[in-house]
């Protein structure tokens, strides 16, 4: 993606419009976390539960991003590092849960997966449209965009998994999608951490010039 790392004068989130959009996205993610948590348990879907966890992680991430807007480079990059680490833990959890699910019973309910997937996709596309103009900001702002993008991709994947479960009458499509989502979490985590460390390095080099 363009503007991912190492460019000058990146948007740092100090904008009333950006903050307003972020509050709306936080609310959308909190509501969909509750919806998908219940639906994932009802449908016995690992992909839905993984997506619900992504909603929770995003709501927390957006809240942290909002809290550090206007703070120093060090504070903002440390927040980004914390969010990168949390995404890494989420990815590891989903991988572990997916492996465990291979050995337990239960074919997911494709109908529930599909219906909730459509609702979640609508919420996530709204978030993407709200945030797309700010996708190339600093590490803190960038992490918000990556999480928003992950949600939209995740919900398309859940609907694909639902179709696969319905067509094959097995749980394997659900498990494959959950594993792919975990890989996406890990990839985003590495991007966020790399950019935050680069921004910290640039700040450290120029700090003596701006005490």
PDB file of N, CA and C in Angstrom, residues 120-199:
ATOM      1  N   UNK A 120     -22.145  -7.645   8.969  1.00  0.00           N
ATOM      2  CA  UNK A 120     -20.818  -7.177   9.356  1.00  0.00           C
ATOM      3  C   UNK A 120     -20.118  -6.487   8.195  1.00  0.00           C
ATOM      4  N   UNK A 121     -20.308  -7.014   6.980  1.00  0.00           N
ATOM      5  CA  UNK A 121     -19.684  -6.378   5.827  1.00  0.00           C
ATOM      6  C   UNK A 121     -20.223  -4.967   5.625  1.00  0.00           C
ATOM      7  N   UNK A 122     -21.532  -4.785   5.825  1.00  0.00           N
ATOM      8  CA  UNK A 122     -22.117  -3.440   5.692  1.00  0.00           C
ATOM      9  C   UNK A 122     -21.488  -2.478   6.691  1.00  0.00           C
ATOM     10  N   UNK A 123     -21.316  -2.949   7.948  1.00  0.00           N
ATOM     11  CA  UNK A 123     -20.697  -2.102   8.973  1.00  0.00           C
ATOM     12  C   UNK A 123     -19.251  -1.786   8.619  1.00  0.00           C
ATOM     13  N   UNK A 124     -18.518  -2.789   8.130  1.00  0.00           N
ATOM     14  CA  UNK A 124     -17.113  -2.591   7.830  1.00  0.00           C
ATOM     15  C   UNK A 124     -16.885  -1.726   6.601  1.00  0.00           C
ATOM     16  N   UNK A 125     -17.736  -1.876   5.593  1.00  0.00           N
ATOM     17  CA  UNK A 125     -17.591  -1.018   4.424  1.00  0.00           C
ATOM     18  C   UNK A 125     -17.873   0.438   4.783  1.00  0.00           C
ATOM     19  N   UNK A 126     -18.800   0.645   5.719  1.00  0.00           N
ATOM     20  CA  UNK A 126     -19.050   2.006   6.206  1.00  0.00           C
ATOM     21  C   UNK A 126     -17.795   2.567   6.869  1.00  0.00           C
ATOM     22  N   UNK A 127     -17.130   1.726   7.678  1.00  0.00           N
ATOM     23  CA  UNK A 127     -15.900   2.158   8.346  1.00  0.00           C
ATOM     24  C   UNK A 127     -14.805   2.471   7.335  1.00  0.00           C
ATOM     25  N   UNK A 128     -14.662   1.598   6.333  1.00  0.00           N
ATOM     26  CA  UNK A 128     -13.632   1.809   5.308  1.00  0.00           C
ATOM     27  C   UNK A 128     -13.859   3.127   4.572  1.00  0.00           C
ATOM     28  N   UNK A 129     -15.099   3.391   4.202  1.00  0.00           N
ATOM     29  CA  UNK A 129     -15.410   4.626   3.478  1.00  0.00           C
ATOM     30  C   UNK A 129     -15.170   5.860   4.346  1.00  0.00           C
ATOM     31  N   UNK A 130     -15.430   5.731   5.646  1.00  0.00           N
ATOM     32  CA  UNK A 130     -15.201   6.846   6.557  1.00  0.00           C
ATOM     33  C   UNK A 130     -13.708   7.154   6.718  1.00  0.00           C
ATOM     34  N   UNK A 131     -12.871   6.114   6.669  1.00  0.00           N
ATOM     35  CA  UNK A 131     -11.457   6.276   7.007  1.00  0.00           C
ATOM     36  C   UNK A 131     -10.511   6.299   5.812  1.00  0.00           C
ATOM     37  N   UNK A 132     -11.012   6.004   4.604  1.00  0.00           N
ATOM     38  CA  UNK A 132     -10.105   5.802   3.470  1.00  0.00           C
ATOM     39  C   UNK A 132      -9.252   7.033   3.167  1.00  0.00           C
ATOM     40  N   UNK A 133      -9.779   8.233   3.363  1.00  0.00           N
ATOM     41  CA  UNK A 133      -8.987   9.428   3.053  1.00  0.00           C
ATOM     42  C   UNK A 133      -7.805   9.603   4.009  1.00  0.00           C
ATOM     43  N   UNK A 134      -7.811   8.878   5.144  1.00  0.00           N
ATOM     44  CA  UNK A 134      -6.736   9.009   6.130  1.00  0.00           C
ATOM     45  C   UNK A 134      -5.850   7.756   6.195  1.00  0.00           C
ATOM     46  N   UNK A 135      -5.850   6.934   5.150  1.00  0.00           N
ATOM     47  CA  UNK A 135      -5.153   5.645   5.208  1.00  0.00           C
ATOM     48  C   UNK A 135      -3.632   5.777   5.200  1.00  0.00           C
ATOM     49  N   UNK A 136      -3.091   6.916   4.778  1.00  0.00           N
ATOM     50  CA  UNK A 136      -1.639   7.049   4.652  1.00  0.00           C
ATOM     51  C   UNK A 136      -1.028   7.940   5.731  1.00  0.00           C
ATOM     52  N   UNK A 137      -1.564   7.881   6.937  1.00  0.00           N
ATOM     53  CA  UNK A 137      -1.036   8.701   8.023  1.00  0.00           C
ATOM     54  C   UNK A 137       0.163   8.072   8.698  1.00  0.00           C
ATOM     55  N   UNK A 138       0.490   8.583   9.895  1.00  0.00           N
ATOM     56  CA  UNK A 138       1.614   8.041  10.658  1.00  0.00           C
ATOM     57  C   UNK A 138       1.252   6.646  11.176  1.00  0.00           C
ATOM     58  N   UNK A 139       2.146   6.037  11.962  1.00  0.00           N
ATOM     59  CA  UNK A 139       1.939   4.653  12.401  1.00  0.00           C
ATOM     60  C   UNK A 139       0.646   4.506  13.193  1.00  0.00           C
ATOM     61  N   UNK A 140       0.314   5.506  14.013  1.00  0.00           N
ATOM     62  CA  UNK A 140      -0.906   5.447  14.805  1.00  0.00           C
ATOM     63  C   UNK A 140      -2.147   5.476  13.911  1.00  0.00           C
ATOM     64  N   UNK A 141      -2.177   6.423  12.970  1.00  0.00           N
ATOM     65  CA  UNK A 141      -3.308   6.536  12.044  1.00  0.00           C
ATOM     66  C   UNK A 141      -3.336   5.343  11.089  1.00  0.00           C
ATOM     67  N   UNK A 142      -2.167   4.939  10.638  1.00  0.00           N
ATOM     68  CA  UNK A 142      -2.065   3.805   9.708  1.00  0.00           C
ATOM     69  C   UNK A 142      -2.632   2.529  10.313  1.00  0.00           C
ATOM     70  N   UNK A 143      -2.391   2.324  11.604  1.00  0.00           N
ATOM     71  CA  UNK A 143      -2.893   1.113  12.260  1.00  0.00           C
ATOM     72  C   UNK A 143      -4.415   1.070  12.243  1.00  0.00           C
ATOM     73  N   UNK A 144      -5.047   2.237  12.338  1.00  0.00           N
ATOM     74  CA  UNK A 144      -6.511   2.309  12.276  1.00  0.00           C
ATOM     75  C   UNK A 144      -6.996   1.854  10.902  1.00  0.00           C
ATOM     76  N   UNK A 145      -6.350   2.349   9.870  1.00  0.00           N
ATOM     77  CA  UNK A 145      -6.741   1.969   8.515  1.00  0.00           C
ATOM     78  C   UNK A 145      -6.563   0.467   8.278  1.00  0.00           C
ATOM     79  N   UNK A 146      -5.422  -0.090   8.703  1.00  0.00           N
ATOM     80  CA  UNK A 146      -5.170  -1.510   8.482  1.00  0.00           C
ATOM     81  C   UNK A 146      -6.209  -2.377   9.187  1.00  0.00           C
ATOM     82  N   UNK A 147      -6.577  -1.997  10.402  1.00  0.00           N
ATOM     83  CA  UNK A 147      -7.586  -2.771  11.124  1.00  0.00           C
ATOM     84  C   UNK A 147      -8.944  -2.678  10.440  1.00  0.00           C
ATOM     85  N   UNK A 148      -9.277  -1.486   9.945  1.00  0.00           N
ATOM     86  CA  UNK A 148     -10.532  -1.296   9.231  1.00  0.00           C
ATOM     87  C   UNK A 148     -10.559  -2.135   7.959  1.00  0.00           C
ATOM     88  N   UNK A 149      -9.470  -2.125   7.233  1.00  0.00           N
ATOM     89  CA  UNK A 149      -9.360  -2.939   6.022  1.00  0.00           C
ATOM     90  C   UNK A 149      -9.477  -4.428   6.344  1.00  0.00           C
ATOM     91  N   UNK A 150      -8.832  -4.849   7.435  1.00  0.00           N
ATOM     92  CA  UNK A 150      -8.898  -6.255   7.837  1.00  0.00           C
ATOM     93  C   UNK A 150     -10.335  -6.701   8.067  1.00  0.00           C
ATOM     94  N   UNK A 151     -11.116  -5.835   8.697  1.00  0.00           N
ATOM     95  CA  UNK A 151     -12.510  -6.179   8.970  1.00  0.00           C
ATOM     96  C   UNK A 151     -13.278  -6.429   7.686  1.00  0.00           C
ATOM     97  N   UNK A 152     -13.117  -5.531   6.707  1.00  0.00           N
ATOM     98  CA  UNK A 152     -13.849  -5.684   5.450  1.00  0.00           C
ATOM     99  C   UNK A 152     -13.437  -6.972   4.736  1.00  0.00           C
ATOM    100  N   UNK A 153     -12.139  -7.232   4.680  1.00  0.00           N
ATOM    101  CA  UNK A 153     -11.656  -8.464   4.064  1.00  0.00           C
ATOM    102  C   UNK A 153     -12.169  -9.676   4.831  1.00  0.00           C
ATOM    103  N   UNK A 154     -12.134  -9.580   6.163  1.00  0.00           N
ATOM    104  CA  UNK A 154     -12.575 -10.697   7.002  1.00  0.00           C
ATOM    105  C   UNK A 154     -14.030 -11.053   6.772  1.00  0.00           C
ATOM    106  N   UNK A 155     -14.876 -10.047   6.591  1.00  0.00           N
ATOM    107  CA  UNK A 155     -16.292 -10.342   6.404  1.00  0.00           C
ATOM    108  C   UNK A 155     -16.596 -10.937   5.044  1.00  0.00           C
ATOM    109  N   UNK A 156     -15.882 -10.496   4.028  1.00  0.00           N
ATOM    110  CA  UNK A 156     -16.010 -11.158   2.720  1.00  0.00           C
ATOM    111  C   UNK A 156     -15.584 -12.622   2.857  1.00  0.00           C
ATOM    112  N   UNK A 157     -14.486 -12.844   3.606  1.00  0.00           N
ATOM    113  CA  UNK A 157     -13.995 -14.205   3.801  1.00  0.00           C
ATOM    114  C   UNK A 157     -15.000 -15.062   4.559  1.00  0.00           C
ATOM    115  N   UNK A 158     -15.688 -14.500   5.550  1.00  0.00           N
ATOM    116  CA  UNK A 158     -16.688 -15.251   6.304  1.00  0.00           C
ATOM    117  C   UNK A 158     -17.823 -15.690   5.379  1.00  0.00           C
ATOM    118  N   UNK A 159     -18.228 -14.810   4.481  1.00  0.00           N
ATOM    119  CA  UNK A 159     -19.298 -15.180   3.555  1.00  0.00           C
ATOM    120  C   UNK A 159     -18.845 -16.266   2.580  1.00  0.00           C
ATOM    121  N   UNK A 160     -17.568 -16.193   2.163  1.00  0.00           N
ATOM    122  CA  UNK A 160     -17.012 -17.253   1.322  1.00  0.00           C
ATOM    123  C   UNK A 160     -16.991 -18.569   2.093  1.00  0.00           C
ATOM    124  N   UNK A 161     -16.599 -18.492   3.377  1.00  0.00           N
ATOM    125  CA  UNK A 161     -16.584 -19.697   4.216  1.00  0.00           C
ATOM    126  C   UNK A 161     -17.984 -20.275   4.363  1.00  0.00           C
ATOM    127  N   UNK A 162     -18.981 -19.408   4.543  1.00  0.00           N
ATOM    128  CA  UNK A 162     -20.363 -19.878   4.674  1.00  0.00           C
ATOM    129  C   UNK A 162     -20.806 -20.623   3.423  1.00  0.00           C
ATOM    130  N   UNK A 163     -20.448 -20.078   2.256  1.00  0.00           N
ATOM    131  CA  UNK A 163     -20.794 -20.732   0.996  1.00  0.00           C
ATOM    132  C   UNK A 163     -20.078 -22.080   0.885  1.00  0.00           C
ATOM    133  N   UNK A 164     -18.801 -22.112   1.309  1.00  0.00           N
ATOM    134  CA  UNK A 164     -18.044 -23.360   1.263  1.00  0.00           C
ATOM    135  C   UNK A 164     -18.611 -24.409   2.198  1.00  0.00           C
ATOM    136  N   UNK A 165     -18.993 -23.990   3.405  1.00  0.00           N
ATOM    137  CA  UNK A 165     -19.591 -24.932   4.369  1.00  0.00           C
ATOM    138  C   UNK A 165     -20.899 -25.481   3.815  1.00  0.00           C
ATOM    139  N   UNK A 166     -21.720 -24.622   3.235  1.00  0.00           N
ATOM    140  CA  UNK A 166     -22.997 -25.049   2.658  1.00  0.00           C
ATOM    141  C   UNK A 166     -22.783 -26.015   1.498  1.00  0.00           C
ATOM    142  N   UNK A 167     -21.776 -25.724   0.659  1.00  0.00           N
ATOM    143  CA  UNK A 167     -21.551 -26.551  -0.524  1.00  0.00           C
ATOM    144  C   UNK A 167     -20.891 -27.880  -0.230  1.00  0.00           C
ATOM    145  N   UNK A 168     -20.037 -27.914   0.806  1.00  0.00           N
ATOM    146  CA  UNK A 168     -19.292 -29.145   1.089  1.00  0.00           C
ATOM    147  C   UNK A 168     -19.849 -29.938   2.264  1.00  0.00           C
ATOM    148  N   UNK A 169     -20.722 -29.308   3.056  1.00  0.00           N
ATOM    149  CA  UNK A 169     -21.273 -29.945   4.262  1.00  0.00           C
ATOM    150  C   UNK A 169     -20.160 -30.377   5.221  1.00  0.00           C
ATOM    151  N   UNK A 170     -19.044 -29.628   5.226  1.00  0.00           N
ATOM    152  CA  UNK A 170     -17.957 -29.864   6.176  1.00  0.00           C
ATOM    153  C   UNK A 170     -17.544 -28.534   6.792  1.00  0.00           C
ATOM    154  N   UNK A 171     -16.758 -28.619   7.864  1.00  0.00           N
ATOM    155  CA  UNK A 171     -16.293 -27.404   8.519  1.00  0.00           C
ATOM    156  C   UNK A 171     -14.971 -26.882   7.999  1.00  0.00           C
ATOM    157  N   UNK A 172     -14.371 -27.568   7.010  1.00  0.00           N
ATOM    158  CA  UNK A 172     -13.047 -27.180   6.548  1.00  0.00           C
ATOM    159  C   UNK A 172     -12.978 -25.787   5.938  1.00  0.00           C
ATOM    160  N   UNK A 173     -13.956 -25.366   5.128  1.00  0.00           N
ATOM    161  CA  UNK A 173     -13.876 -23.984   4.607  1.00  0.00           C
ATOM    162  C   UNK A 173     -13.833 -22.943   5.728  1.00  0.00           C
ATOM    163  N   UNK A 174     -14.598 -23.177   6.793  1.00  0.00           N
ATOM    164  CA  UNK A 174     -14.600 -22.276   7.943  1.00  0.00           C
ATOM    165  C   UNK A 174     -13.225 -22.206   8.584  1.00  0.00           C
ATOM    166  N   UNK A 175     -12.591 -23.368   8.740  1.00  0.00           N
ATOM    167  CA  UNK A 175     -11.278 -23.423   9.375  1.00  0.00           C
ATOM    168  C   UNK A 175     -10.214 -22.771   8.496  1.00  0.00           C
ATOM    169  N   UNK A 176     -10.298 -22.985   7.199  1.00  0.00           N
ATOM    170  CA  UNK A 176      -9.325 -22.396   6.279  1.00  0.00           C
ATOM    171  C   UNK A 176      -9.412 -20.872   6.311  1.00  0.00           C
ATOM    172  N   UNK A 177     -10.644 -20.359   6.313  1.00  0.00           N
ATOM    173  CA  UNK A 177     -10.832 -18.906   6.357  1.00  0.00           C
ATOM    174  C   UNK A 177     -10.331 -18.330   7.676  1.00  0.00           C
ATOM    175  N   UNK A 178     -10.609 -19.020   8.785  1.00  0.00           N
ATOM    176  CA  UNK A 178     -10.127 -18.544  10.087  1.00  0.00           C
ATOM    177  C   UNK A 178      -8.602 -18.472  10.107  1.00  0.00           C
ATOM    178  N   UNK A 179      -7.951 -19.481   9.524  1.00  0.00           N
ATOM    179  CA  UNK A 179      -6.484 -19.481   9.467  1.00  0.00           C
ATOM    180  C   UNK A 179      -5.972 -18.338   8.604  1.00  0.00           C
ATOM    181  N   UNK A 180      -6.644 -18.065   7.477  1.00  0.00           N
ATOM    182  CA  UNK A 180      -6.240 -16.964   6.603  1.00  0.00           C
ATOM    183  C   UNK A 180      -6.396 -15.624   7.311  1.00  0.00           C
ATOM    184  N   UNK A 181      -7.457 -15.476   8.102  1.00  0.00           N
ATOM    185  CA  UNK A 181      -7.662 -14.234   8.850  1.00  0.00           C
ATOM    186  C   UNK A 181      -6.574 -14.052   9.902  1.00  0.00           C
ATOM    187  N   UNK A 182      -6.176 -15.160  10.533  1.00  0.00           N
ATOM    188  CA  UNK A 182      -5.091 -15.075  11.512  1.00  0.00           C
ATOM    189  C   UNK A 182      -3.811 -14.598  10.840  1.00  0.00           C
ATOM    190  N   UNK A 183      -3.545 -15.095   9.641  1.00  0.00           N
ATOM    191  CA  UNK A 183      -2.358 -14.666   8.893  1.00  0.00           C
ATOM    192  C   UNK A 183      -2.441 -13.176   8.561  1.00  0.00           C
ATOM    193  N   UNK A 184      -3.649 -12.696   8.259  1.00  0.00           N
ATOM    194  CA  UNK A 184      -3.834 -11.274   7.974  1.00  0.00           C
ATOM    195  C   UNK A 184      -3.538 -10.428   9.208  1.00  0.00           C
ATOM    196  N   UNK A 185      -3.990 -10.901  10.391  1.00  0.00           N
ATOM    197  CA  UNK A 185      -3.685 -10.194  11.642  1.00  0.00           C
ATOM    198  C   UNK A 185      -2.169 -10.059  11.807  1.00  0.00           C
ATOM    199  N   UNK A 186      -1.458 -11.167  11.588  1.00  0.00           N
ATOM    200  CA  UNK A 186      -0.013 -11.169  11.783  1.00  0.00           C
ATOM    201  C   UNK A 186       0.677 -10.248  10.785  1.00  0.00           C
ATOM    202  N   UNK A 187       0.229 -10.273   9.533  1.00  0.00           N
ATOM    203  CA  UNK A 187       0.816  -9.399   8.512  1.00  0.00           C
ATOM    204  C   UNK A 187       0.626  -7.927   8.885  1.00  0.00           C
ATOM    205  N   UNK A 188      -0.578  -7.564   9.318  1.00  0.00           N
ATOM    206  CA  UNK A 188      -0.843  -6.177   9.712  1.00  0.00           C
ATOM    207  C   UNK A 188      -0.004  -5.788  10.917  1.00  0.00           C
ATOM    208  N   UNK A 189       0.149  -6.731  11.848  1.00  0.00           N
ATOM    209  CA  UNK A 189       0.965  -6.472  13.028  1.00  0.00           C
ATOM    210  C   UNK A 189       2.391  -6.121  12.637  1.00  0.00           C
ATOM    211  N   UNK A 190       2.967  -6.890  11.719  1.00  0.00           N
ATOM    212  CA  UNK A 190       4.341  -6.628  11.292  1.00  0.00           C
ATOM    213  C   UNK A 190       4.457  -5.270  10.600  1.00  0.00           C
ATOM    214  N   UNK A 191       3.454  -4.910   9.785  1.00  0.00           N
ATOM    215  CA  UNK A 191       3.481  -3.607   9.108  1.00  0.00           C
ATOM    216  C   UNK A 191       3.450  -2.453  10.112  1.00  0.00           C
ATOM    217  N   UNK A 192       2.567  -2.563  11.101  1.00  0.00           N
ATOM    218  CA  UNK A 192       2.430  -1.503  12.103  1.00  0.00           C
ATOM    219  C   UNK A 192       3.708  -1.358  12.924  1.00  0.00           C
ATOM    220  N   UNK A 193       4.242  -2.483  13.385  1.00  0.00           N
ATOM    221  CA  UNK A 193       5.447  -2.456  14.214  1.00  0.00           C
ATOM    222  C   UNK A 193       6.628  -1.905  13.424  1.00  0.00           C
ATOM    223  N   UNK A 194       6.755  -2.335  12.161  1.00  0.00           N
ATOM    224  CA  UNK A 194       7.872  -1.848  11.339  1.00  0.00           C
ATOM    225  C   UNK A 194       7.806  -0.334  11.144  1.00  0.00           C
ATOM    226  N   UNK A 195       6.612   0.172  10.817  1.00  0.00           N
ATOM    227  CA  UNK A 195       6.488   1.618  10.606  1.00  0.00           C
ATOM    228  C   UNK A 195       6.727   2.389  11.893  1.00  0.00           C
ATOM    229  N   UNK A 196       6.208   1.889  13.023  1.00  0.00           N
ATOM    230  CA  UNK A 196       6.399   2.577  14.303  1.00  0.00           C
ATOM    231  C   UNK A 196       7.880   2.648  14.668  1.00  0.00           C
ATOM    232  N   UNK A 197       8.601   1.552  14.461  1.00  0.00           N
ATOM    233  CA  UNK A 197      10.034   1.545  14.771  1.00  0.00           C
ATOM    234  C   UNK A 197      10.802   2.497  13.855  1.00  0.00           C
ATOM    235  N   UNK A 198      10.405   2.565  12.592  1.00  0.00           N
ATOM    236  CA  UNK A 198      11.063   3.491  11.672  1.00  0.00           C
ATOM    237  C   UNK A 198      10.819   4.938  12.088  1.00  0.00           C
ATOM    238  N   UNK A 199       9.573   5.241  12.506  1.00  0.00           N
ATOM    239  CA  UNK A 199       9.258   6.601  12.935  1.00  0.00           C
ATOM    240  C   UNK A 199      10.009   6.955  14.216  1.00  0.00           C
TER     241      UNK A 199
END
